[in-house]
CSV table of C-alpha atoms in Angstrom, one decimal:
chain,number,residue,atom,x,y,z
Y,701,UNK,CA,-0.7,-44.4,17.8
Y,702,UNK,CA,-3.3,-42.5,19.7
Y,703,UNK,CA,-1.9,-38.9,19.8
Y,704,UNK,CA,-0.2,-36.4,17.6
Y,705,UNK,CA,3.5,-37.0,17.0
Y,706,UNK,CA,6.3,-34.5,16.5
Y,707,UNK,CA,9.4,-36.8,16.3
Y,708,UNK,CA,12.0,-36.3,13.6
Y,709,UNK,CA,13.1,-38.8,11.0
Y,710,UNK,CA,11.1,-41.1,8.7
Y,711,UNK,CA,8.4,-43.5,9.8
Y,712,UNK,CA,9.2,-46.9,8.3
Y,713,UNK,CA,6.6,-49.7,8.6
Y,714,UNK,CA,8.4,-53.0,7.8
Y,715,UNK,CA,5.7,-55.4,9.0
Y,716,UNK,CA,2.3,-55.6,10.7
Y,717,UNK,CA,-0.1,-52.7,11.0
Y,718,UNK,CA,0.7,-49.3,12.4
Y,719,UNK,CA,-2.8,-48.2,13.5
Y,720,UNK,CA,-3.3,-44.4,13.4
Y,721,UNK,CA,-5.9,-43.4,16.0
Y,722,UNK,CA,-5.2,-39.7,15.6
Y,723,UNK,CA,-5.0,-37.7,12.3
Y,724,UNK,CA,-1.7,-36.3,13.6
Y,725,UNK,CA,-0.2,-39.7,14.5
Y,726,UNK,CA,2.3,-39.2,11.7
Y,727,UNK,CA,4.3,-35.9,12.1
Y,728,UNK,CA,2.3,-33.3,10.2
Y,729,UNK,CA,-0.7,-35.6,9.7
Y,730,UNK,CA,-2.1,-37.8,6.9
Y,731,UNK,CA,-3.5,-35.0,4.7
Y,732,UNK,CA,-2.2,-33.8,1.3
Y,733,UNK,CA,-0.4,-30.8,2.9
Y,734,UNK,CA,1.4,-30.5,6.2
Y,735,UNK,CA,3.3,-33.7,6.4
Y,736,UNK,CA,6.7,-33.0,8.0
Y,737,UNK,CA,8.4,-36.4,7.9
Y,738,UNK,CA,8.4,-39.1,5.2
Y,739,UNK,CA,6.5,-42.4,5.4
Y,740,UNK,CA,8.1,-45.5,4.0
Y,741,UNK,CA,6.1,-48.7,3.5
Y,742,UNK,CA,8.5,-51.7,3.5
Y,743,UNK,CA,6.3,-54.6,4.1
Y,744,UNK,CA,3.8,-53.0,6.5
Y,745,UNK,CA,0.3,-51.5,6.5
Y,746,UNK,CA,-1.0,-48.1,7.7
Y,747,UNK,CA,-4.2,-48.6,9.7
Y,748,UNK,CA,-6.5,-45.6,9.1
Y,749,UNK,CA,-8.7,-45.3,12.2
Y,750,UNK,CA,-9.4,-41.6,11.9
Y,751,UNK,CA,-9.6,-40.0,8.5
Y,752,UNK,CA,-8.6,-40.6,4.9
Y,753,UNK,CA,-5.1,-40.6,3.6
Y,754,UNK,CA,-4.1,-38.0,1.0
Y,755,UNK,CA,-0.3,-37.6,1.3
Y,756,UNK,CA,1.5,-37.6,-2.1
Y,757,UNK,CA,3.8,-40.4,-3.4
Y,758,UNK,CA,7.5,-39.4,-3.6
Y,759,UNK,CA,10.6,-38.8,-1.6
Y,760,UNK,CA,9.7,-35.4,0.0
Y,761,UNK,CA,9.2,-34.8,3.7
Y,762,UNK,CA,5.4,-34.9,3.2
Y,763,UNK,CA,5.4,-38.0,1.0
Y,764,UNK,CA,4.9,-41.7,1.2
Y,765,UNK,CA,7.2,-44.2,-0.7
Y,766,UNK,CA,7.2,-47.9,-1.1
Y,767,UNK,CA,10.3,-49.9,-0.2
Y,768,UNK,CA,11.2,-53.6,-0.5
Y,769,UNK,CA,8.2,-55.7,0.4
Y,770,UNK,CA,5.6,-53.0,-0.6
Y,771,UNK,CA,2.8,-52.2,1.8
Y,772,UNK,CA,-0.5,-50.6,2.0
Y,773,UNK,CA,-3.5,-49.5,3.9
Y,774,UNK,CA,-6.4,-50.9,6.0
Y,775,UNK,CA,-9.6,-49.2,7.4
Y,776,UNK,CA,-10.8,-49.1,11.0
Y,777,UNK,CA,-14.0,-47.6,12.5
Y,778,UNK,CA,-15.4,-46.5,9.1
Y,779,UNK,CA,-14.7,-46.9,5.4
Y,780,UNK,CA,-11.6,-45.0,4.4
Y,781,UNK,CA,-10.1,-43.7,1.2
Y,782,UNK,CA,-6.5,-43.4,0.0
Y,783,UNK,CA,-6.0,-40.7,-2.6
Y,784,UNK,CA,-2.3,-40.1,-3.2
Y,785,UNK,CA,-1.8,-36.3,-3.4
Y,786,UNK,CA,-5.5,-35.6,-2.9
Y,787,UNK,CA,-6.3,-35.0,-6.5
Y,788,UNK,CA,-6.8,-38.4,-8.0
Y,789,UNK,CA,-3.5,-38.3,-9.9
Y,790,UNK,CA,-2.3,-41.2,-12.0
Y,791,UNK,CA,0.0,-43.7,-10.1
Y,792,UNK,CA,2.6,-45.3,-12.3
Y,793,UNK,CA,3.1,-48.6,-10.5
Y,794,UNK,CA,6.8,-49.2,-11.4
Y,795,UNK,CA,8.0,-45.7,-10.7
Y,796,UNK,CA,10.1,-45.4,-7.6
Y,797,UNK,CA,9.2,-41.8,-7.1
Y,798,UNK,CA,5.5,-41.6,-8.1
Y,799,UNK,CA,4.4,-45.2,-7.7
Y,800,UNK,CA,4.9,-48.4,-5.8
Y,801,UNK,CA,8.4,-49.1,-7.2
Y,802,UNK,CA,7.2,-52.4,-8.7
Y,803,UNK,CA,6.3,-53.6,-5.2
Y,804,UNK,CA,3.0,-55.3,-4.2
Y,805,UNK,CA,0.2,-53.2,-2.9
Y,806,UNK,CA,-1.7,-54.4,0.2
Y,807,UNK,CA,-5.3,-53.5,1.0
Y,808,UNK,CA,-6.9,-54.5,4.3
Y,809,UNK,CA,-5.6,-56.4,7.3
Y,810,UNK,CA,-6.9,-59.3,9.4
Y,811,UNK,CA,-7.8,-56.8,12.2
Y,812,UNK,CA,-9.4,-54.3,9.8
Y,813,UNK,CA,-13.1,-53.5,10.4
Y,814,UNK,CA,-14.1,-51.7,7.2
Y,815,UNK,CA,-13.3,-51.2,3.5
Y,816,UNK,CA,-10.2,-49.3,2.3
Y,817,UNK,CA,-10.6,-47.7,-1.2
Y,818,UNK,CA,-7.7,-46.6,-3.4
Y,819,UNK,CA,-9.2,-43.9,-5.7
Y,820,UNK,CA,-6.2,-43.1,-7.9
Y,821,UNK,CA,-6.0,-44.5,-11.5
Y,822,UNK,CA,-3.2,-47.0,-11.8
Y,823,UNK,CA,-0.8,-47.6,-14.8
Y,824,UNK,CA,0.6,-51.1,-14.3
Y,825,UNK,CA,3.0,-50.8,-17.3
Y,826,UNK,CA,4.1,-54.0,-19.1
Y,827,UNK,CA,4.6,-56.3,-16.1
Y,828,UNK,CA,2.2,-58.3,-14.0
Y,829,UNK,CA,1.3,-56.5,-10.7
Y,830,UNK,CA,0.1,-57.9,-7.4
Y,831,UNK,CA,-2.6,-56.6,-5.1
Y,832,UNK,CA,-2.5,-58.5,-1.7
Y,833,UNK,CA,-5.9,-58.3,-0.1
Y,834,UNK,CA,-6.1,-59.4,3.6
Y,835,UNK,CA,-9.4,-60.7,5.0
Y,836,UNK,CA,-10.8,-58.5,7.8
Y,837,UNK,CA,-14.4,-58.0,9.1
Y,838,UNK,CA,-15.8,-56.1,6.1
Y,839,UNK,CA,-17.6,-57.9,3.2
Y,840,UNK,CA,-15.2,-56.1,0.8
Y,841,UNK,CA,-11.8,-55.6,2.2
Y,842,UNK,CA,-10.2,-53.5,-0.5
Y,843,UNK,CA,-11.4,-51.5,-3.5
Y,844,UNK,CA,-9.6,-50.2,-6.6
Y,845,UNK,CA,-11.9,-47.3,-7.7
Y,846,UNK,CA,-9.7,-45.7,-10.3
Y,847,UNK,CA,-9.0,-46.8,-13.9
Y,848,UNK,CA,-6.4,-49.6,-14.2
Y,849,UNK,CA,-4.4,-49.6,-17.4
Y,850,UNK,CA,-1.3,-51.2,-18.8
Y,851,UNK,CA,-0.4,-54.2,-21.0
Y,852,UNK,CA,0.7,-56.4,-18.0
Y,853,UNK,CA,-1.7,-58.4,-15.8
Y,854,UNK,CA,-3.0,-57.9,-12.4
Y,855,UNK,CA,-2.8,-60.7,-9.8
Y,856,UNK,CA,-5.1,-60.7,-6.7
Y,857,UNK,CA,-3.5,-62.5,-3.8
Y,858,UNK,CA,-4.7,-63.0,-0.2
Y,859,UNK,CA,-7.9,-64.3,1.4
Y,860,UNK,CA,-9.8,-61.0,1.3
Y,861,UNK,CA,-12.3,-59.6,-1.1
Y,862,UNK,CA,-11.2,-57.1,-3.8
Y,863,UNK,CA,-13.7,-54.9,-5.6
Y,864,UNK,CA,-12.8,-53.3,-9.0
Y,865,UNK,CA,-15.3,-50.4,-9.4
Y,866,UNK,CA,-13.5,-48.3,-12.1
Y,867,UNK,CA,-13.4,-48.7,-15.8
Y,868,UNK,CA,-10.3,-50.6,-16.6
Y,869,UNK,CA,-8.2,-51.8,-19.5
Y,870,UNK,CA,-5.2,-53.9,-18.8
Y,871,UNK,CA,-3.5,-57.1,-20.0
Y,872,UNK,CA,-5.5,-59.6,-18.0
Y,873,UNK,CA,-5.6,-61.6,-14.8
Y,874,UNK,CA,-3.3,-64.0,-13.2
Y,875,UNK,CA,-5.4,-66.6,-11.4
Y,876,UNK,CA,-6.4,-65.6,-7.9
Y,877,UNK,CA,-4.9,-67.9,-5.3
Y,878,UNK,CA,-7.6,-67.2,-2.6
Y,879,UNK,CA,-10.3,-64.9,-1.6
Y,880,UNK,CA,-12.8,-63.3,-3.9
Y,881,UNK,CA,-12.8,-60.7,-6.7
Y,882,UNK,CA,-15.9,-58.6,-7.4
Y,883,UNK,CA,-16.5,-56.3,-10.4
Y,884,UNK,CA,-18.9,-53.3,-10.5
Y,885,UNK,CA,-17.0,-51.3,-13.1
Y,886,UNK,CA,-16.1,-52.3,-16.7
Y,887,UNK,CA,-13.2,-54.5,-17.6
Y,888,UNK,CA,-11.6,-54.7,-21.0
Y,889,UNK,CA,-8.5,-56.9,-20.9
């Protein structure tokens, strides 16, 4: 989407990548304030081609929520960050209103050119959680920069490379099916 949008109703991405080539491609923009229509990720990916994503998680008109199939973000033209709410707030993975609703998180896309970094700390709770990392052109496709906590495990899926750069304590890893995992922070779990 290469221009500002003013349509009414939610934007639901249920597959593939919706590449945003304008900061106003979603009604109200991708910033922490100003969103005028909700964004629902239900199996699709937001392609950030111009700017970082700071909308909050939740069910409001300015918020993003995760539906069945989860979803995520990919970076184009430059490295991009995702900071839900813009203040580095804790994301409780299994919460439907302030988390991913127990759905998988996707970082990167086959067509992505750069690294996408999620800066929020994550609380995975007691269950195993999945981060799907798609293999694009960057050496590192996705990065989790915030602290990861919880007694459950974390499973890295997909052919891309995931970097853990925060200090984390969680239950452990499920074996990675493909791709690579890199650690620059600390890991106790």
